Tab-separated table of C-alpha atoms in Angstrom:
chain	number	residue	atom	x	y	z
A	188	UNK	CA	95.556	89.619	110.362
A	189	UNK	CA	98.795	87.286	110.732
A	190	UNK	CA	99.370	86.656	114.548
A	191	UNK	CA	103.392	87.164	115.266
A	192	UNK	CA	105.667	84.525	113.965
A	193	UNK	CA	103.369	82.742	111.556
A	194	UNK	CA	104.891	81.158	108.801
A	195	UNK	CA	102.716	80.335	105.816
A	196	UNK	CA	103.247	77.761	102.599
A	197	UNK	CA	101.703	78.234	99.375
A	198	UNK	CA	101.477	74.554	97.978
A	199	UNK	CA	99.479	73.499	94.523
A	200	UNK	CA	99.588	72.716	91.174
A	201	UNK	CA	101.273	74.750	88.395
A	202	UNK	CA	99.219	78.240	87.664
A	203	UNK	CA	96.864	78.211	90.664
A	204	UNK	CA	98.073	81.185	91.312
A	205	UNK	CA	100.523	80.656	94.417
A	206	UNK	CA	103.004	83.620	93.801
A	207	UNK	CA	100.282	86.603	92.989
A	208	UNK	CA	98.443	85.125	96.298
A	209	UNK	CA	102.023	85.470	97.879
A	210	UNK	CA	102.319	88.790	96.789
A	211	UNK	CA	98.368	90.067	98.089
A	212	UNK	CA	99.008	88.619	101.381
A	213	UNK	CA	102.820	90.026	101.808
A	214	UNK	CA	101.317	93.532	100.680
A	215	UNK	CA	98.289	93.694	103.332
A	216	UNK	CA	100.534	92.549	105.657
A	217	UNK	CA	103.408	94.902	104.993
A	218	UNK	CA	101.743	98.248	103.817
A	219	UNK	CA	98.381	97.938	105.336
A	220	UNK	CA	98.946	95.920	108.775
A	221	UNK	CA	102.271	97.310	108.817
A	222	UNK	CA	104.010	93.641	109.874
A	223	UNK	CA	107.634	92.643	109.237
A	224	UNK	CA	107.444	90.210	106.329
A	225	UNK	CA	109.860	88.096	104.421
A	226	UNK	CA	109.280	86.349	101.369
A	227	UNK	CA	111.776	82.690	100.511
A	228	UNK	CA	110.372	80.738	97.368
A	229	UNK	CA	111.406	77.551	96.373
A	230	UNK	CA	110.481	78.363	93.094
A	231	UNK	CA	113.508	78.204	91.512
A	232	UNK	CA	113.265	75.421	88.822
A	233	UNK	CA	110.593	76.910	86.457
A	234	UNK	CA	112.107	79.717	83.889
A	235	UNK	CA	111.368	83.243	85.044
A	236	UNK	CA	110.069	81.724	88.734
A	237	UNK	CA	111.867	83.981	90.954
A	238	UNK	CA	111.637	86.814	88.780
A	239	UNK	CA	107.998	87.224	89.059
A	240	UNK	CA	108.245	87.200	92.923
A	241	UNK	CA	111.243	89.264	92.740
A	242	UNK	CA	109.536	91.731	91.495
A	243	UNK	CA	106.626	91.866	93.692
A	244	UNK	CA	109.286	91.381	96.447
A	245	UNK	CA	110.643	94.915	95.455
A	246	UNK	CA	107.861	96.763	95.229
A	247	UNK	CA	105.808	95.866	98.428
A	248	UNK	CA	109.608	96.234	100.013
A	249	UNK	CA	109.983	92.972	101.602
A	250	UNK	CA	113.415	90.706	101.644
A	251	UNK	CA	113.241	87.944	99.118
A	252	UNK	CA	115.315	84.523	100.004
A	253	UNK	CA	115.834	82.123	97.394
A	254	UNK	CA	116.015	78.249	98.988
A	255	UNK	CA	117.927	76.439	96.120
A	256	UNK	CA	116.825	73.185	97.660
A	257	UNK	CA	114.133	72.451	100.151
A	258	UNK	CA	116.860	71.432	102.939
A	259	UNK	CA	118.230	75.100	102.673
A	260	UNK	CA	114.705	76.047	103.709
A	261	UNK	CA	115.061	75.847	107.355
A	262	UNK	CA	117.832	78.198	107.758
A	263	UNK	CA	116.331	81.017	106.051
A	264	UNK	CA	113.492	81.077	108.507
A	265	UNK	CA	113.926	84.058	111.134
A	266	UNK	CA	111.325	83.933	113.731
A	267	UNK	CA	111.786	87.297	114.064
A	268	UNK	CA	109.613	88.510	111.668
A	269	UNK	CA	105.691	88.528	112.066
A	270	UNK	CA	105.246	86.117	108.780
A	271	UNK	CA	106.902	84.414	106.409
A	272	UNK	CA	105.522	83.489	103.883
A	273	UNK	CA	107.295	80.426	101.852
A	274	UNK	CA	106.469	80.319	97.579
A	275	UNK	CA	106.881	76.770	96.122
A	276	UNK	CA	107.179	75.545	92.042
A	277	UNK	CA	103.922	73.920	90.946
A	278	UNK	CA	104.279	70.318	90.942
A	279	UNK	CA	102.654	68.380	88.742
A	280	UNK	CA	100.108	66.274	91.480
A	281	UNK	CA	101.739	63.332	90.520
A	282	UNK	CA	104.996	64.075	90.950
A	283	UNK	CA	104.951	62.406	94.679
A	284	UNK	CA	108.543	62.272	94.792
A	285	UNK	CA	109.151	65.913	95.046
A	286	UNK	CA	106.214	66.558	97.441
A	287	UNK	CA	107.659	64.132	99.841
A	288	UNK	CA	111.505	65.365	99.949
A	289	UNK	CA	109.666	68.985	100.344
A	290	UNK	CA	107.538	67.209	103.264
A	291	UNK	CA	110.837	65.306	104.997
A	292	UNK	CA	112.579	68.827	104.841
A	293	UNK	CA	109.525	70.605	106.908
A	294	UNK	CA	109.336	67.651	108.903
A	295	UNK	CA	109.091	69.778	112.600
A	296	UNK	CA	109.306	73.275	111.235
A	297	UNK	CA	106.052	75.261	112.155
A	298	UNK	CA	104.933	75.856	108.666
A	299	UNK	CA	100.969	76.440	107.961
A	300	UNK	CA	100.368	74.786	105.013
A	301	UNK	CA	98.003	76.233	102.811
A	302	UNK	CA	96.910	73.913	99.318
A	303	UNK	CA	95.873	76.580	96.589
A	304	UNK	CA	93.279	75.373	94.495
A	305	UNK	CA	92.043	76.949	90.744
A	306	UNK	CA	88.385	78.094	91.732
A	307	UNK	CA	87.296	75.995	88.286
A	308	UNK	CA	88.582	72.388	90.034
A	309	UNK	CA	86.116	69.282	90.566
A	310	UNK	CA	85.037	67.163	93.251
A	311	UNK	CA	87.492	64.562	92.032
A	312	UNK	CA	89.940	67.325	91.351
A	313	UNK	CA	90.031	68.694	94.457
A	314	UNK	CA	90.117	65.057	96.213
A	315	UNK	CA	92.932	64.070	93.958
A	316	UNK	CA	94.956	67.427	95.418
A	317	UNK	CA	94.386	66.618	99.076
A	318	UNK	CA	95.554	63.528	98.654
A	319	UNK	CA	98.612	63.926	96.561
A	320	UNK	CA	99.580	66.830	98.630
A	321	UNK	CA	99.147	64.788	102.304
A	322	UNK	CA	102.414	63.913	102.329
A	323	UNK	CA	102.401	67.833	103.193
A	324	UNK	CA	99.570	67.490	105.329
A	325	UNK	CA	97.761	70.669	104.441
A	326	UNK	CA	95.787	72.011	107.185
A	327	UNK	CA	94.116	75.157	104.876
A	328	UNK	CA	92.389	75.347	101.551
A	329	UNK	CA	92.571	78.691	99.718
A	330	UNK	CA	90.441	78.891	96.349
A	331	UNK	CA	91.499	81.179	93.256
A	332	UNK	CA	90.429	82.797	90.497
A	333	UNK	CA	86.466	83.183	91.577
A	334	UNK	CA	86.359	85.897	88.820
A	335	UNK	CA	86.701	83.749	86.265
A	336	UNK	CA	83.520	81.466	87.256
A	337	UNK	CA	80.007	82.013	87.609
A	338	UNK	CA	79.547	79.167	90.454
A	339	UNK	CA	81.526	77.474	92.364
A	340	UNK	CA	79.763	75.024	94.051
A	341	UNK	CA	83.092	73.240	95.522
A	342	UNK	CA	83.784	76.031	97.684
A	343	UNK	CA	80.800	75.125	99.699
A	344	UNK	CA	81.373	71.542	99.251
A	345	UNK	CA	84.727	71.082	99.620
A	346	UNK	CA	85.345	71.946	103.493
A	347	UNK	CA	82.947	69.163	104.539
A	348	UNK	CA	84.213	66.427	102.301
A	349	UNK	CA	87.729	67.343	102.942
A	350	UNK	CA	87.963	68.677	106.584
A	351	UNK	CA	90.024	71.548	105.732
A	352	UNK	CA	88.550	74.869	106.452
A	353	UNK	CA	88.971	77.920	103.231
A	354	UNK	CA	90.729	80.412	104.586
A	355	UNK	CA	91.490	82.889	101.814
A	356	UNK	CA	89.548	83.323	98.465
A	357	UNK	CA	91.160	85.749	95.649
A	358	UNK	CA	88.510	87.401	93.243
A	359	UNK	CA	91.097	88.520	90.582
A	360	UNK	CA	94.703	90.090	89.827
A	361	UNK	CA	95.220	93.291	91.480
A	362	UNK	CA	97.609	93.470	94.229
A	363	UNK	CA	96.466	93.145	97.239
A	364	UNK	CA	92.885	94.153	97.063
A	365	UNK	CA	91.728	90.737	95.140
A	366	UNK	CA	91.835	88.601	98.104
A	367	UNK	CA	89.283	88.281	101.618
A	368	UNK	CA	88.719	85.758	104.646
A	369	UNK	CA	85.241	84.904	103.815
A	370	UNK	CA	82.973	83.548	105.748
A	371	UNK	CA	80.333	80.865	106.049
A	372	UNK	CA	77.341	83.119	104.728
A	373	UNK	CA	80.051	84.724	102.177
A	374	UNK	CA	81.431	81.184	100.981
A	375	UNK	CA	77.280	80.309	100.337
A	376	UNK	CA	76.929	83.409	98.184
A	377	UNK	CA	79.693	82.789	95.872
A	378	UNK	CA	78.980	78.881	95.755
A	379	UNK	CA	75.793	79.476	94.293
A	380	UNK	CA	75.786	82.762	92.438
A	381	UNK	CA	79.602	83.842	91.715
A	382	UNK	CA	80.974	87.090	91.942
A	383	UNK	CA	78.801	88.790	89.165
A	384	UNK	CA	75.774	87.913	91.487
A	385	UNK	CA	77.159	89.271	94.980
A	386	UNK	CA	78.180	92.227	96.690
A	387	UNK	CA	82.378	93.308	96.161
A	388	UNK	CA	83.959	92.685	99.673
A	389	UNK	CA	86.951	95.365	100.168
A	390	UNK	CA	87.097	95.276	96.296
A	391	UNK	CA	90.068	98.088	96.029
A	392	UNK	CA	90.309	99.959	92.621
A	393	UNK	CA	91.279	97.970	89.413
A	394	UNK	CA	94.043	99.392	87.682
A	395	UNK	CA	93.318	99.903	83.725
């Protein structure tokens, strides 16, 4: 569970999945852990951005800030609450320019930052993100969308060639079940065989 005071930052390309992963992680921390939690996204440049966390925002009954620029993003920080956890637009990787005013604005702030990477991504794929997004200096990887795969090899791969340990995993849509801490034996399992081939891991019930 989220020690006290930890502030977390989703960071990754367009449709990894960053805001639904938001959303899973603000609801076990909220309704099951019962933490204080506050939500600020930066997403505020794609149509319909904020909405979608807005929404989860309302239902898990966090506070939602919107930081219209990345130097706003400091001030809406309380380090009162028990985690924060900070939404960002997908950038195109290549769009270096935007990575590194987000990175100048962090610059000293005690942010984790977590790069969110598509389950489905290469060897080269993956290298390509960790190095685009150093500027950032990601410290966590955290792999989506296993259901949609039968083997993801990177996730066993990708810690050793990157040295940047997985720390979350998210096996499909529903909020919050779809998401675990896996471990070393765990990460093996689903590298070779998928989810199809394994046992669920706190698998909660999937709405129709």
């Amino acid at each position: 569970a989220p020690s006290r005071g930890r502030i977390l930052m989703l960071v990754g390309p367009t449709g990894a999945g960053k805001t639904t992963t938001i959303a899973k992680l603000a609801a076990r921390a909220a309704l099951i852990d019962d933490r204080r939690v506050a939500l600020i996204t930066l997403d505020n440049y794609r149509v319909g951005g904020v909405d979608q966390i807005r929404t989860f925002a309302d239902l898990i009954g966090v506070p939602l800030q919107v930081a219209e620029t990345p130097a706003a993003l400091a001030n809406l920080i309380d380090p009162a609450n028990d985690l924060t956890l900070i939404d960002t637009a997908g950038k195109s990787p290549r769009d270096r320019a935007s990575i590194e005013e987000l990175a100048g604005h962090i610059d000293g702030l005690e942010i984790e930052i977590h790069l969110v990477i598509p389950a489905g991504a290469s060897a080269a794929q993956i290298d390509e993100l960790v190095q685009r997004y150093s500027p950032l200096a990601p410290s966590r990887l955290l792999f989506t969308k296993l259901d949609e795969y039968e083997h993801v090899p990177e996730l066993a791969l990708a810690p050793a060639r990157t040295r940047l340990p997985i720390t979350w995993i998210t096996t499909g849509q529903s909020v919050p079940e779809d998401i675990e801490e896996p471990s070393s034996v765990r990460i093996l399992e689903l590298a070779s065989g998928g989810l199809e081939h394994t046992a669920p891991r706190h698998r909660g019930h999937r709405a129709a």
